[in-house]
Every structure is written in structure tokens, then in C-alpha cells.
Short mmCIF file of C-alpha atoms in Angstrom, two decimals:
data_model
loop_
_atom_site.label_atom_id
_atom_site.label_comp_id
_atom_site.label_asym_id
_atom_site.label_seq_id
_atom_site.Cartn_x
_atom_site.Cartn_y
_atom_site.Cartn_z
CA UNK A 1 0.09 0.05 -0.01
CA UNK A 2 1.45 3.52 -1.03
CA UNK A 3 2.24 5.54 2.06
CA UNK A 4 -0.25 8.43 2.64
CA UNK A 5 -0.10 11.60 4.44
CA UNK A 6 -0.19 11.40 8.30
CA UNK A 7 -3.30 12.98 10.30
CA UNK A 8 -2.38 15.81 12.84
CA UNK A 9 -1.86 14.14 16.00
CA UNK A 10 -1.51 17.58 18.09
CA UNK A 11 0.00 20.88 18.29
CA UNK A 12 3.13 21.82 16.75
CA UNK A 13 5.18 21.50 19.80
CA UNK A 14 4.19 18.15 20.73
CA UNK A 15 4.95 16.89 17.00
CA UNK A 16 8.30 18.70 17.47
CA UNK A 17 8.89 16.59 20.60
CA UNK A 18 7.75 13.57 19.00
CA UNK A 19 10.36 14.32 16.22
CA UNK A 20 13.47 14.61 18.52
CA UNK A 21 12.21 11.70 20.76
CA UNK A 22 11.73 9.04 18.18
CA UNK A 23 14.59 7.62 16.15
CA UNK A 24 14.07 8.15 12.33
CA UNK A 25 13.07 4.89 10.37
CA UNK A 26 13.88 4.33 6.45
CA UNK A 27 10.68 4.02 4.67
CA UNK A 28 10.12 1.70 1.43
CA UNK A 29 11.43 4.65 -0.80
CA UNK A 30 14.28 5.80 1.30
CA UNK A 31 12.15 8.62 2.75
CA UNK A 32 12.40 9.07 6.42
CA UNK A 33 9.40 8.73 8.90
CA UNK A 34 8.87 8.29 12.81
CA UNK A 35 6.74 5.78 14.89
CA UNK A 36 6.44 5.32 18.43
CA UNK A 37 6.71 2.28 20.58
CA UNK A 38 3.02 1.63 20.84
CA UNK A 39 2.59 1.82 17.09
CA UNK A 40 5.69 -0.45 16.45
CA UNK A 41 4.63 -3.20 18.79
CA UNK A 42 0.86 -2.93 17.23
CA UNK A 43 2.37 -3.14 13.59
CA UNK A 44 4.61 -6.05 14.59
CA UNK A 45 1.96 -7.97 16.25
CA UNK A 46 -0.28 -7.72 13.10
CA UNK A 47 2.67 -9.05 11.02
CA UNK A 48 3.02 -11.99 13.34
CA UNK A 49 -0.60 -12.79 12.82
CA UNK A 50 0.16 -12.83 9.13
CA UNK A 51 3.01 -15.35 9.84
CA UNK A 52 0.37 -17.58 11.43
CA UNK A 53 -2.13 -16.92 8.63
CA UNK A 54 0.70 -18.07 5.91
CA UNK A 55 1.66 -21.22 8.20
CA UNK A 56 -1.83 -22.30 8.64
CA UNK A 57 -2.58 -21.69 4.79
CA UNK A 58 0.58 -23.74 3.75
CA UNK A 59 -0.12 -26.71 6.21
CA UNK A 60 -3.49 -26.90 4.82
CA UNK A 61 -2.04 -28.16 1.63
CA UNK A 62 0.58 -30.50 3.03
CA UNK A 63 -0.95 -31.84 6.17
CA UNK A 64 -2.95 -34.41 3.98
CA UNK A 65 -0.09 -35.03 1.46
CA UNK A 66 1.27 -38.46 2.83
CA UNK A 67 -2.23 -39.95 3.64
CA UNK A 68 -4.35 -38.62 0.65
CA UNK A 69 -3.43 -41.65 -1.35
CA UNK A 70 -4.24 -44.44 1.09
CA UNK A 71 -7.51 -42.42 2.08
CA UNK A 72 -8.50 -42.13 -1.75
CA UNK A 73 -7.82 -45.96 -2.10
CA UNK A 74 -10.07 -46.42 1.04
CA UNK A 75 -13.04 -44.39 -0.05
CA UNK A 76 -12.92 -44.81 -3.71
CA UNK A 77 -11.61 -48.05 -5.06
CA UNK A 78 -11.64 -47.14 -8.58
CA UNK A 79 -9.16 -44.30 -8.25
CA UNK A 80 -5.62 -44.59 -9.42
CA UNK A 81 -2.53 -42.73 -9.46
CA UNK A 82 -3.37 -40.52 -12.41
CA UNK A 83 -6.55 -39.40 -10.52
CA UNK A 84 -4.50 -38.94 -7.35
CA UNK A 85 -2.64 -36.16 -9.27
CA UNK A 86 -5.81 -34.39 -9.92
CA UNK A 87 -6.87 -34.59 -6.48
CA UNK A 88 -3.44 -33.08 -5.33
CA UNK A 89 -3.54 -30.57 -8.11
CA UNK A 90 -7.17 -29.37 -7.12
CA UNK A 91 -5.92 -27.50 -4.24
CA UNK A 92 -3.45 -25.47 -6.19
CA UNK A 93 -6.26 -24.94 -9.07
CA UNK A 94 -8.44 -23.53 -6.50
CA UNK A 95 -5.46 -21.14 -5.25
CA UNK A 96 -4.72 -20.33 -8.74
CA UNK A 97 -8.38 -18.88 -9.37
CA UNK A 98 -8.71 -17.21 -5.74
CA UNK A 99 -5.38 -15.59 -5.65
CA UNK A 100 -5.79 -12.78 -7.97
CA UNK A 101 -9.53 -12.54 -6.76
CA UNK A 102 -8.46 -11.89 -3.19
CA UNK A 103 -5.43 -9.75 -4.16
CA UNK A 104 -7.65 -7.43 -6.37
CA UNK A 105 -10.09 -7.15 -3.49
CA UNK A 106 -7.65 -6.29 -0.97
CA UNK A 107 -6.39 -3.57 -3.43
CA UNK A 108 -9.60 -2.25 -4.38
CA UNK A 109 -11.08 -1.96 -0.72
CA UNK A 110 -7.90 -0.94 0.67
CA UNK A 111 -8.60 -3.66 3.43
CA UNK A 112 -6.70 -6.74 4.55
CA UNK A 113 -8.93 -8.03 7.00
CA UNK A 114 -12.13 -8.54 4.84
CA UNK A 115 -10.62 -11.10 1.99
CA UNK A 116 -8.76 -12.97 5.00
CA UNK A 117 -11.79 -13.79 7.03
CA UNK A 118 -13.87 -14.73 3.96
CA UNK A 119 -11.04 -16.92 2.47
CA UNK A 120 -10.44 -18.60 6.12
CA UNK A 121 -14.22 -19.24 6.54
CA UNK A 122 -14.11 -21.16 3.17
CA UNK A 123 -11.00 -22.97 4.31
CA UNK A 124 -12.64 -24.30 7.52
CA UNK A 125 -15.55 -25.35 5.51
CA UNK A 126 -13.74 -27.26 2.95
CA UNK A 127 -11.40 -29.03 5.47
CA UNK A 128 -14.59 -30.47 7.39
CA UNK A 129 -15.98 -31.38 3.95
CA UNK A 130 -12.65 -33.34 3.25
CA UNK A 131 -12.90 -35.14 6.54
CA UNK A 132 -16.39 -36.23 5.78
CA UNK A 133 -15.88 -37.52 2.21
CA UNK A 134 -16.50 -41.18 3.50
CA UNK A 135 -20.31 -39.85 3.97
CA UNK A 136 -20.80 -39.00 0.54
CA UNK A 137 -22.14 -41.43 -1.97
CA UNK A 138 -19.73 -42.86 -4.93
CA UNK A 139 -17.67 -41.74 -6.74
CA UNK A 140 -16.34 -40.16 -3.34
CA UNK A 141 -13.10 -39.45 -5.05
CA UNK A 142 -15.01 -36.59 -6.87
CA UNK A 143 -15.97 -35.21 -3.53
CA UNK A 144 -12.61 -35.39 -2.36
CA UNK A 145 -11.15 -33.55 -5.30
CA UNK A 146 -13.84 -30.55 -4.79
CA UNK A 147 -13.04 -30.30 -1.16
CA UNK A 148 -9.40 -30.10 -1.92
CA UNK A 149 -10.02 -27.44 -4.59
CA UNK A 150 -12.23 -25.38 -1.98
CA UNK A 151 -9.31 -25.67 0.50
CA UNK A 152 -6.95 -24.36 -2.20
CA UNK A 153 -9.73 -21.58 -2.99
CA UNK A 154 -9.39 -20.47 0.77
CA UNK A 155 -5.73 -20.54 0.59
CA UNK A 156 -5.43 -17.96 -2.26
CA UNK A 157 -5.14 -15.39 0.74
CA UNK A 158 -1.52 -15.86 0.65
CA UNK A 159 -1.36 -12.98 -1.83
CA UNK A 160 -2.90 -10.84 0.71
CA UNK A 161 -0.90 -11.99 3.38
CA UNK A 162 2.42 -11.04 1.38
CA UNK A 163 0.85 -7.82 0.32
CA UNK A 164 0.14 -6.67 3.57
CA UNK A 165 3.81 -7.56 4.87
CA UNK A 166 5.30 -5.59 2.05
CA UNK A 167 3.20 -2.48 2.81
CA UNK A 168 3.60 -2.77 6.70
CA UNK A 169 7.58 -2.84 6.58
CA UNK A 170 10.26 -0.61 5.58
CA UNK A 171 12.83 -1.57 2.72
CA UNK A 172 15.44 -2.27 5.25
CA UNK A 173 12.97 -4.84 7.01
CA UNK A 174 11.69 -6.20 3.79
CA UNK A 175 14.00 -9.15 3.13
CA UNK A 176 14.15 -10.42 6.63
CA UNK A 177 10.35 -10.13 7.00
CA UNK A 178 9.68 -11.75 3.61
CA UNK A 179 12.38 -14.49 4.79
CA UNK A 180 10.35 -15.04 7.82
CA UNK A 181 7.21 -15.20 6.09
CA UNK A 182 8.60 -17.69 3.58
CA UNK A 183 9.93 -19.73 6.55
CA UNK A 184 6.37 -20.10 8.08
CA UNK A 185 5.09 -20.82 4.60
CA UNK A 186 7.79 -23.64 4.02
CA UNK A 187 7.54 -24.83 7.56
CA UNK A 188 3.68 -25.09 7.04
CA UNK A 189 4.34 -27.14 3.84
CA UNK A 190 6.89 -29.74 5.47
CA UNK A 191 5.56 -29.71 8.87
CA UNK A 192 2.05 -30.72 7.65
CA UNK A 193 2.73 -34.39 7.17
CA UNK A 194 4.72 -34.40 10.61
CA UNK A 195 1.26 -33.25 12.24
CA UNK A 196 -0.03 -36.19 10.20
CA UNK A 197 1.88 -38.80 11.97
CA UNK A 198 0.26 -37.74 15.25
CA UNK A 199 -2.95 -39.25 13.98
CA UNK A 200 -1.36 -42.76 12.81
CA UNK A 201 -2.04 -44.52 16.04
CA UNK A 202 -5.78 -43.93 15.45
CA UNK A 203 -5.53 -46.39 12.56
CA UNK A 204 -7.88 -46.51 9.61
CA UNK A 205 -11.02 -46.81 11.68
CA UNK A 206 -10.49 -44.58 14.66
CA UNK A 207 -13.26 -42.92 16.73
CA UNK A 208 -16.64 -43.10 15.10
CA UNK A 209 -20.09 -41.22 16.17
CA UNK A 210 -22.38 -42.92 13.70
CA UNK A 211 -25.24 -40.54 14.71
CA UNK A 212 -23.47 -37.84 12.68
CA UNK A 213 -21.58 -39.91 10.38
CA UNK A 214 -18.34 -38.59 12.26
CA UNK A 215 -15.02 -40.52 12.05
CA UNK A 216 -11.77 -39.33 13.53
CA UNK A 217 -9.30 -41.49 12.07
CA UNK A 218 -5.48 -41.25 10.70
CA UNK A 219 -6.90 -39.87 7.39
CA UNK A 220 -9.88 -37.42 8.58
CA UNK A 221 -7.91 -36.01 11.72
CA UNK A 222 -5.79 -33.58 9.85
CA UNK A 223 -8.77 -32.04 8.07
CA UNK A 224 -10.59 -31.51 11.38
CA UNK A 225 -7.28 -30.15 13.04
CA UNK A 226 -6.91 -27.73 10.03
CA UNK A 227 -10.44 -26.69 10.56
CA UNK A 228 -9.98 -25.86 14.34
CA UNK A 229 -6.73 -24.07 13.67
CA UNK A 230 -8.56 -22.01 11.02
CA UNK A 231 -11.24 -20.85 13.69
CA UNK A 232 -8.40 -19.70 16.02
CA UNK A 233 -7.02 -17.80 13.02
CA UNK A 234 -10.38 -16.06 12.40
CA UNK A 235 -10.46 -15.16 16.27
CA UNK A 236 -6.93 -13.60 16.22
CA UNK A 237 -8.08 -11.54 13.08
CA UNK A 238 -11.09 -10.21 14.66
CA UNK A 239 -9.74 -9.37 18.09
CA UNK A 240 -6.19 -8.94 17.82
CA UNK A 241 -5.30 -7.97 14.04
CA UNK A 242 -4.94 -4.25 13.28
CA UNK A 243 -3.99 -2.93 9.83
CA UNK A 244 -1.09 -0.92 10.33
CA UNK A 245 0.72 0.32 7.11
CA UNK A 246 3.95 1.85 7.20
CA UNK A 247 2.88 5.66 6.83
CA UNK A 248 -0.11 5.08 8.92
CA UNK A 249 1.86 4.20 11.91
CA UNK A 250 4.03 7.17 11.48
CA UNK A 251 3.73 9.90 14.08
CA UNK A 252 4.95 12.23 11.44
CA UNK A 253 5.91 11.69 7.82
CA UNK A 254 8.61 13.87 6.26
CA UNK A 255 8.04 15.25 2.82
CA UNK A 256 4.79 13.37 2.14
CA UNK A 257 4.34 15.33 -1.14
CA UNK A 258 7.81 14.21 -2.37
CA UNK A 259 6.67 10.52 -1.33
CA UNK A 260 3.61 10.87 -3.75
CA UNK A 261 5.67 12.33 -6.49
CA UNK A 262 8.45 9.64 -6.52
CA UNK A 263 5.50 6.98 -6.56
CA UNK A 264 4.13 8.47 -9.79
CA UNK A 265 7.48 9.22 -11.70
CA UNK A 266 8.90 5.76 -10.67
CA UNK A 267 8.39 2.84 -12.98
CA UNK A 268 8.45 -0.92 -12.49
CA UNK A 269 10.49 -3.19 -14.82
CA UNK A 270 7.60 -5.53 -15.93
CA UNK A 271 9.92 -7.67 -17.83
CA UNK A 272 11.73 -8.45 -14.37
CA UNK A 273 8.25 -9.10 -12.63
CA UNK A 274 7.22 -11.57 -15.30
CA UNK A 275 10.80 -13.27 -15.24
CA UNK A 276 10.55 -13.66 -11.60
CA UNK A 277 7.21 -15.28 -11.96
CA UNK A 278 8.73 -17.76 -14.23
CA UNK A 279 11.37 -18.55 -11.96
CA UNK A 280 8.83 -18.98 -8.85
CA UNK A 281 6.86 -21.22 -11.20
CA UNK A 282 9.72 -23.71 -11.44
CA UNK A 283 10.45 -23.74 -7.83
CA UNK A 284 6.87 -24.69 -7.00
CA UNK A 285 6.58 -27.06 -9.83
CA UNK A 286 9.60 -28.95 -8.54
CA UNK A 287 8.55 -29.03 -4.76
CA UNK A 288 4.99 -30.18 -6.11
CA UNK A 289 6.71 -33.22 -7.84
CA UNK A 290 8.53 -34.19 -4.56
CA UNK A 291 5.48 -33.84 -2.52
CA UNK A 292 3.08 -35.75 -4.85
CA UNK A 293 5.33 -38.84 -5.64
CA UNK A 294 6.93 -39.47 -2.21
CA UNK A 295 4.39 -41.51 -0.81
CA UNK A 296 3.39 -43.92 -3.98
CA UNK A 297 7.22 -44.04 -4.64
CA UNK A 298 8.04 -45.29 -1.30
CA UNK A 299 5.37 -48.10 -1.23
CA UNK A 300 6.61 -49.29 -4.67
CA UNK A 301 10.34 -49.05 -3.92
CA UNK A 302 10.38 -50.40 -0.30
CA UNK A 303 7.05 -52.18 -0.18
CA UNK A 304 5.99 -50.11 2.73
CA UNK A 305 2.45 -50.51 4.08
CA UNK A 306 0.01 -47.58 4.13
CA UNK A 307 0.86 -46.81 7.72
CA UNK A 308 4.46 -47.26 7.30
CA UNK A 309 4.64 -44.83 4.46
CA UNK A 310 2.42 -42.35 6.02
CA UNK A 311 4.55 -42.45 9.37
CA UNK A 312 7.83 -42.66 7.66
CA UNK A 313 7.21 -39.91 5.14
CA UNK A 314 6.15 -37.85 7.97
CA UNK A 315 9.32 -38.21 9.94
CA UNK A 316 11.40 -37.65 6.90
CA UNK A 317 9.58 -34.40 6.00
CA UNK A 318 9.74 -33.41 9.83
CA UNK A 319 13.55 -33.68 9.61
CA UNK A 320 13.34 -31.35 6.36
CA UNK A 321 11.08 -28.80 8.49
CA UNK A 322 14.13 -28.55 10.85
CA UNK A 323 16.53 -28.24 7.87
CA UNK A 324 14.33 -25.48 6.43
CA UNK A 325 14.27 -23.59 9.61
CA UNK A 326 18.01 -23.68 9.68
CA UNK A 327 18.25 -22.76 6.02
CA UNK A 328 15.98 -19.68 6.95
CA UNK A 329 18.09 -18.47 9.66
CA UNK A 330 21.23 -18.73 7.35
CA UNK A 331 19.42 -16.80 4.87
CA UNK A 332 18.73 -14.01 6.80
CA UNK A 333 22.32 -13.83 7.77
CA UNK A 334 23.85 -14.43 4.34
CA UNK A 335 21.70 -12.11 2.49
CA UNK A 336 23.10 -9.19 4.39
CA UNK A 337 26.77 -10.28 2.88
CA UNK A 338 26.04 -11.97 -0.40
CA UNK A 339 24.22 -10.95 -3.51
CA UNK A 340 20.65 -12.25 -3.37
CA UNK A 341 20.84 -13.11 -7.35
CA UNK A 342 23.87 -15.22 -6.72
CA UNK A 343 22.46 -17.26 -3.93
CA UNK A 344 19.35 -17.90 -6.07
CA UNK A 345 21.59 -19.19 -8.65
CA UNK A 346 23.19 -21.61 -6.48
CA UNK A 347 20.01 -22.82 -5.01
CA UNK A 348 18.79 -23.72 -8.44
CA UNK A 349 22.05 -25.75 -9.17
CA UNK A 350 21.44 -27.67 -5.91
CA UNK A 351 17.82 -28.31 -6.90
CA UNK A 352 19.19 -29.83 -10.21
CA UNK A 353 21.48 -31.90 -8.17
CA UNK A 354 18.54 -33.22 -6.07
CA UNK A 355 16.67 -34.37 -8.77
CA UNK A 356 19.54 -36.16 -10.61
CA UNK A 357 20.20 -37.91 -7.26
CA UNK A 358 16.73 -39.24 -7.19
CA UNK A 359 16.98 -41.03 -10.37
CA UNK A 360 17.24 -44.78 -9.56
CA UNK A 361 20.61 -46.69 -10.97
CA UNK A 362 22.13 -49.86 -10.02
CA UNK A 363 20.79 -53.36 -10.36
CA UNK A 364 18.97 -54.16 -7.54
CA UNK A 365 15.30 -55.01 -8.61
CA UNK A 366 11.92 -53.55 -7.37
CA UNK A 367 9.63 -55.99 -5.14
CA UNK A 368 6.69 -56.87 -7.18
CA UNK A 369 3.10 -57.16 -6.17
CA UNK A 370 1.44 -60.55 -6.64
CA UNK A 371 -0.02 -60.96 -10.13
CA UNK A 372 -3.54 -59.61 -10.91
CA UNK A 373 -3.21 -57.02 -7.99
CA UNK A 374 -3.27 -53.21 -8.24
CA UNK A 375 -2.71 -50.80 -5.49
CA UNK A 376 -5.74 -49.07 -6.20
CA UNK A 377 -7.80 -52.31 -5.33
CA UNK A 378 -8.05 -54.05 -1.76
CA UNK A 379 -7.40 -57.62 -1.43
CA UNK A 380 -10.90 -59.61 -1.50
CA UNK A 381 -9.56 -63.01 -0.72
CA UNK A 382 -8.12 -63.34 2.65
CA UNK A 383 -5.19 -65.80 2.91
CA UNK A 384 -4.69 -68.25 5.72
CA UNK A 385 -0.96 -67.97 5.77
CA UNK A 386 1.27 -65.25 6.82
CA UNK A 387 2.78 -62.90 4.39
CA UNK A 388 5.10 -64.71 1.89
CA UNK A 389 8.24 -63.34 0.02
CA UNK A 390 9.15 -65.23 -3.05
CA UNK A 391 12.54 -64.65 -4.68
CA UNK A 392 13.31 -65.26 -8.45
CA UNK A 393 16.50 -64.37 -10.01
CA UNK A 394 15.30 -61.04 -11.07
CA UNK A 395 12.39 -60.01 -8.88
CA UNK A 396 11.04 -60.30 -5.50
CA UNK A 397 6.96 -60.83 -5.52
CA UNK A 398 5.12 -60.07 -2.38
CA UNK A 399 1.64 -61.48 -1.59
CA UNK A 400 -0.46 -59.89 1.13
CA UNK A 401 -2.68 -61.94 3.57
CA UNK A 402 -5.07 -59.66 4.97
CA UNK A 403 -8.48 -58.69 3.06
CA UNK A 404 -8.10 -55.24 4.27
CA UNK A 405 -4.34 -54.44 3.42
CA UNK A 406 -3.53 -53.16 -0.05
CA UNK A 407 -0.94 -54.73 -1.87
CA UNK A 408 2.56 -53.40 -1.70
CA UNK A 409 5.60 -53.28 -4.15
CA UNK A 410 5.37 -52.64 -7.96
CA UNK A 411 2.13 -53.69 -9.75
CA UNK A 412 2.41 -55.99 -12.69
CA UNK A 413 0.51 -53.47 -14.74
CA UNK A 414 3.52 -50.98 -14.63
CA UNK A 415 5.90 -52.40 -17.31
CA UNK A 416 8.59 -49.93 -16.28
CA UNK A 417 9.30 -51.96 -13.28
CA UNK A 418 11.18 -54.68 -15.39
CA UNK A 419 13.80 -52.36 -16.37
CA UNK A 420 14.09 -49.84 -13.25
CA UNK A 421 16.24 -50.60 -10.38
CA UNK A 422 15.30 -50.28 -6.83
CA UNK A 423 16.14 -46.56 -5.54
CA UNK A 424 18.76 -46.88 -2.76
CA UNK A 425 17.77 -45.51 0.52
CA UNK A 426 20.78 -43.46 1.02
CA UNK A 427 20.32 -41.93 -2.26
CA UNK A 428 16.81 -41.04 -1.55
CA UNK A 429 17.92 -39.33 1.73
CA UNK A 430 20.38 -37.41 -0.36
CA UNK A 431 18.10 -36.12 -2.84
CA UNK A 432 15.50 -35.10 -0.17
CA UNK A 433 18.39 -33.45 1.73
CA UNK A 434 19.64 -31.38 -1.44
CA UNK A 435 16.08 -30.54 -2.16
CA UNK A 436 15.66 -29.49 1.60
CA UNK A 437 18.45 -26.86 0.92
CA UNK A 438 17.28 -25.54 -2.43
CA UNK A 439 13.49 -25.13 -2.01
CA UNK A 440 13.49 -22.86 1.06
CA UNK A 441 16.64 -20.77 -0.29
CA UNK A 442 15.12 -20.22 -3.80
CA UNK A 443 11.37 -19.63 -2.34
CA UNK A 444 12.60 -16.88 0.23
CA UNK A 445 14.91 -15.34 -2.14
CA UNK A 446 12.26 -15.21 -5.13
CA UNK A 447 9.45 -13.32 -2.75
CA UNK A 448 12.12 -10.88 -1.61
CA UNK A 449 13.50 -10.30 -4.91
CA UNK A 450 9.85 -9.71 -6.39
CA UNK A 451 8.96 -7.35 -3.50
CA UNK A 452 11.96 -4.99 -4.18
CA UNK A 453 11.38 -5.05 -7.73
CA UNK A 454 7.71 -3.91 -7.26
CA UNK A 455 8.96 -1.15 -4.76
CA UNK A 456 6.41 1.11 -2.92
CA UNK A 457 3.30 0.59 -5.18
CA UNK A 458 0.55 -1.51 -4.10
CA UNK A 459 1.60 -5.03 -4.32
CA UNK A 460 -1.93 -7.00 -3.66
CA UNK A 461 -2.61 -7.64 -7.29
CA UNK A 462 1.02 -8.44 -8.13
CA UNK A 463 1.49 -10.75 -5.25
CA UNK A 464 -1.82 -12.43 -6.16
CA UNK A 465 -0.36 -13.28 -9.75
CA UNK A 466 2.83 -14.42 -7.73
CA UNK A 467 0.79 -16.88 -6.01
CA UNK A 468 -1.16 -17.82 -8.99
CA UNK A 469 2.08 -18.66 -10.78
CA UNK A 470 2.94 -20.70 -7.92
CA UNK A 471 -0.53 -22.46 -7.88
CA UNK A 472 -0.35 -23.13 -11.51
CA UNK A 473 2.92 -24.93 -10.83
CA UNK A 474 1.06 -27.09 -8.05
CA UNK A 475 -1.54 -27.78 -10.45
CA UNK A 476 0.57 -29.02 -13.23
CA UNK A 477 3.28 -30.45 -11.16
CA UNK A 478 1.45 -33.38 -9.56
CA UNK A 479 -0.42 -34.04 -12.89
CA UNK A 480 2.78 -33.97 -14.73
CA UNK A 481 4.49 -36.24 -12.45
CA UNK A 482 1.87 -38.65 -11.97
CA UNK A 483 1.02 -39.32 -15.72
CA UNK A 484 4.85 -39.76 -16.38
CA UNK A 485 5.46 -41.85 -13.02
CA UNK A 486 2.42 -43.99 -13.89
CA UNK A 487 3.42 -44.89 -17.35
CA UNK A 488 7.39 -44.43 -17.48
CA UNK A 489 8.19 -44.81 -13.92
CA UNK A 490 10.71 -42.48 -11.63
CA UNK A 491 13.89 -42.44 -14.08
CA UNK A 492 11.92 -40.33 -16.76
CA UNK A 493 9.83 -38.47 -14.09
CA UNK A 494 12.88 -37.23 -12.13
CA UNK A 495 14.98 -37.04 -15.54
CA UNK A 496 12.11 -34.48 -16.88
CA UNK A 497 12.15 -32.58 -13.68
CA UNK A 498 15.88 -32.27 -13.81
CA UNK A 499 15.58 -31.03 -17.32
CA UNK A 500 13.01 -28.25 -16.40
CA UNK A 501 15.30 -26.80 -13.42
CA UNK A 502 18.24 -26.89 -15.90
CA UNK A 503 16.27 -24.59 -18.34
CA UNK A 504 15.42 -22.50 -15.56
CA UNK A 505 19.01 -22.11 -14.43
CA UNK A 506 19.59 -20.88 -18.25
CA UNK A 507 16.84 -18.50 -17.98
CA UNK A 508 17.97 -16.96 -14.43
CA UNK A 509 21.52 -16.35 -16.23
CA UNK A 510 19.70 -14.65 -19.01
CA UNK A 511 17.77 -12.31 -16.98
CA UNK A 512 20.18 -11.93 -14.33
CA UNK A 513 20.86 -8.25 -15.04
CA UNK A 514 17.54 -7.23 -15.21
CA UNK A 515 16.49 -8.33 -11.59
CA UNK A 516 17.06 -5.09 -9.92
CA UNK A 517 15.17 -3.59 -7.02
CA UNK A 518 12.65 -0.70 -7.80
CA UNK A 519 14.83 1.92 -5.82
CA UNK A 520 18.03 1.24 -7.51
CA UNK A 521 16.56 0.92 -10.81
CA UNK A 522 14.95 4.42 -10.71
CA UNK A 523 18.20 5.90 -9.44
CA UNK A 524 19.98 4.65 -12.18
CA UNK A 525 17.30 6.24 -14.66
CA UNK A 526 17.46 9.34 -12.95
CA UNK A 527 21.05 9.45 -13.19
CA UNK A 528 20.91 8.81 -17.04
CA UNK A 529 18.24 11.50 -17.39
CA UNK A 530 20.24 13.86 -15.54
CA UNK A 531 23.47 13.12 -17.52
CA UNK A 532 21.26 13.75 -20.80
#
């Protein structure tokens, strides 16, 4: 939001005392302004509520990532991995539609609270619908898809949150605030599956209240938890949050006419804006591939059961969450010493290495499911014998004893299992570790660079488009990887992802000189104009 003239808060003597007693602060356009301690506390409390809103919005996406596949198979036996890609993508498709809408709403009404409250109410209702998927008639997978799309629509408030953070901070505070905001977003993405593991002890049946068709189990619990946290978020917005833009909190604004004039005369490099959107698309596309394929991949590669996959992947992602926190702290320190664009380039090279590391090699075969069984279909014929593992020279065949336990390992319908080796466990961990370095780094820096390129102008709509580009990436990523993985296997899927990252590296190198902050760019243009 653009700085505005401050209101008269007292006689000239009082304003002079305020001017002498309060230290000056640099605004987003390098013009000094002042705020007292009370305004400063109020401003930062509101920013912290935005941190929480960002965390909950991101967690709403990832909290079901490790369990959505087994939950989908439980409620709709006709669903396969291809449909799983659409269910995962539905969230991002909803966010893609909602982000420009909520961002434009915030700009048009000059209000942050209104779109946030509406979006979170939608989110609470959608998470409740997701947890009640079992109560709908078949095909229940369609209702699950609709619920996830509505959860994503509610998460379109990310643009509003970031726009407010940009308007409520000075240029010197911007990178650290955006880094913290991205930290909460990344932690929400990665910590969600960890919270999912807390519901694993409930099992597939859990606690039931048949009178209202309520079932709280390892699959529905995360949805109910998200709804409860959303209600808490609504209460904080109503009773604690106060909109505090930089100029609004100022006790005295110096040369406000000069501020308005500088905004009118300054120009934004829209090519740099579009270039950053493209880079952000690749960042989110890559992480969406990772989130979508992790659970099906580990079930196939290591013959994990559904409960094991939910638990183990939750633990893995929890470790990545801790790693991300450390990376975010490091970025706040390193960004003061190193060029942000160079750090971004390094992060993309690390991301490329992560996908190359996840490409299987070697000669150890993948465990095979017994003939005729498919992971989307439950066993209907129980076996009186315990689980058998049958070895042949080139393949391990698993048969599953229980009627309620879906088969594990690689289905015979997947022809790529014949020529794809098993992914070494250490190789998988190394790939995840590299991705845990590259994703939070590139995510934080892209937001900080984008905000600086836009400058002091209202950023709600533009932040909405950045969020929309990320949502488009998380829409196409799951569909892309689920289709390629189903028909061609992990080698082609991760190889294609590595190719996309490589193209992004060349793109970043090509636009490197154009990614200049608004203030620096207009100083250069002004100096050129003066020289002429």
C-alpha cells in the first residue's frame, strides 16, 4: 500500500517533541518517517498474525499429502495414481483462481481483514468436507477433489498476506520479514505431514460417532485439525489484528508530497516481474513433484504398508522442516553479505542435483506385487498364511495376507518395473536433503526479490499473480509427475524434472542483469536522465 499523509496528532510543539524523541526509520522509498513504541508493537503483532496465517494456509495443503493416497484408495477403490494427481492438483487449481481475486479485493477495498476472513471461513468449511468424504455417495473421489479445490480457494489469501507484509515494512525490514514469512510458509508445507503422523495411532477406523457420521481416524483427523486451527486464526484476526501500514503508523511523515511524487514518477520493470514469476513457477513445480510422488514411490520401492508410508514420510518431512528452519536462519544472515541473485543461482544448481540424485541406478530389483493385484484395489480374498516373500532371479514377489491390506510393491501393470532398479535408501535421503536446501532458499529469495522489484506501489494484485503462478505450478506438477510416473517410472519423471530445472538455470542467467530492485533501478534511470 502506498504511503499516505499522516493525520495531525497534536499541536506543533508536541510534534516537534515527537520528532526529537523517536529515532527516524527508513521507509520503502528511502524517505524517513517516525513511529512511537506503541505503534511499532501494534504493527509487528499484526505482522506476526500474518506469519501464522501463512503457516496455516501452507499446512492446509501439506497436512494430507502423505495420507491422501491411502485415504483415496479407502473411500474410492476405482481411483488410481493418475486421479491422485488431479486430487493433489485441485488445491493449487483453487488457489490459482482465488489468488488474483483476493489480491484485487484487498487493493480495491484497501482492506486486508475482509478477504482474509472470507478465505479462512471457506477453508474451514472445505477441510470439514474433506474429513466427511466417507459420508458421500460414490464416486467419493470426486467429492474429495472438490473439497481439496475449495481448501485451495481459501488458501488464495497468501497474496493478501504477502501484500500486507510488504506494505507494513520498510525497505530495510523487507528481506528479513519476507524471509520469515517464507519460513513459516515452508515450515507449514513440510511440517504438515509431521502433524499427520500424530493421527497414525488412531488407525484406519479410529473414533466413530455414527449418529452424525463422524469418523476421526488417521485420514480425517488432519482435516478436522486444520478446521480448528482455522477457527483460531479467525478469532485472532477479529480481536487482535489491526491494519498498520508503514505511513499509517508514522507519528510524522517527512516530505509526504515528495513520497507521492516519487511514486508517480517511478517505474516498475515489468519484464523483471514476469521473469521472477517464471522462476517462482519452476520452484513450486519442482516441490510439487516431490510432495506428490513421495508416498507412492516409497510404497513401490520399499514395499511399505500404508501406515508405514504415512509415518516414515512424515518423519522424513519433519527432518526437512528442521532443516528448512536452519536454512531460513542462514539466509537472513547470508543475504546481508552476499548478492541475492547469486544465492538464487546456487540454489537452482542444488535443486538440479537433488533430482539427478533421485534417478534410480544399480541392479537391485524392485519388489513386485503378486500378479493381478493393483494398489488401487483392496485384496478381497484373505489368505490363511502369513505374508510370503517369493524370490526369483530378477524379481521379488510380495503377496498380502489380509483382506483389508492393499498390496505393496510394484504392480505388474507397470511395465517400467522390469527395467527400473530399486532406489537406494541413502540415495533417496541425499536427494531429499539437497531439495531441503534448495527449496526454502529459492522460495525466500524469489519473494524478497519480487517485492523489491515492485517497490512502494500497492502489491496486492501483483502478489496475487505471483501466488497464482505458484498455484499453477502446483496444479501442473502433480498431474505431470503422476502421468509420467504411472506410464514411464521414476527415471523419466525425475529426469524430466531435472531438465526443467536446467532450463530455469539458463533463464536465470539470461535475465540476471534485469532483476534489480525498484529503488536502484529508478536511481539509475534518474542519473541517466540527469546526464542527458
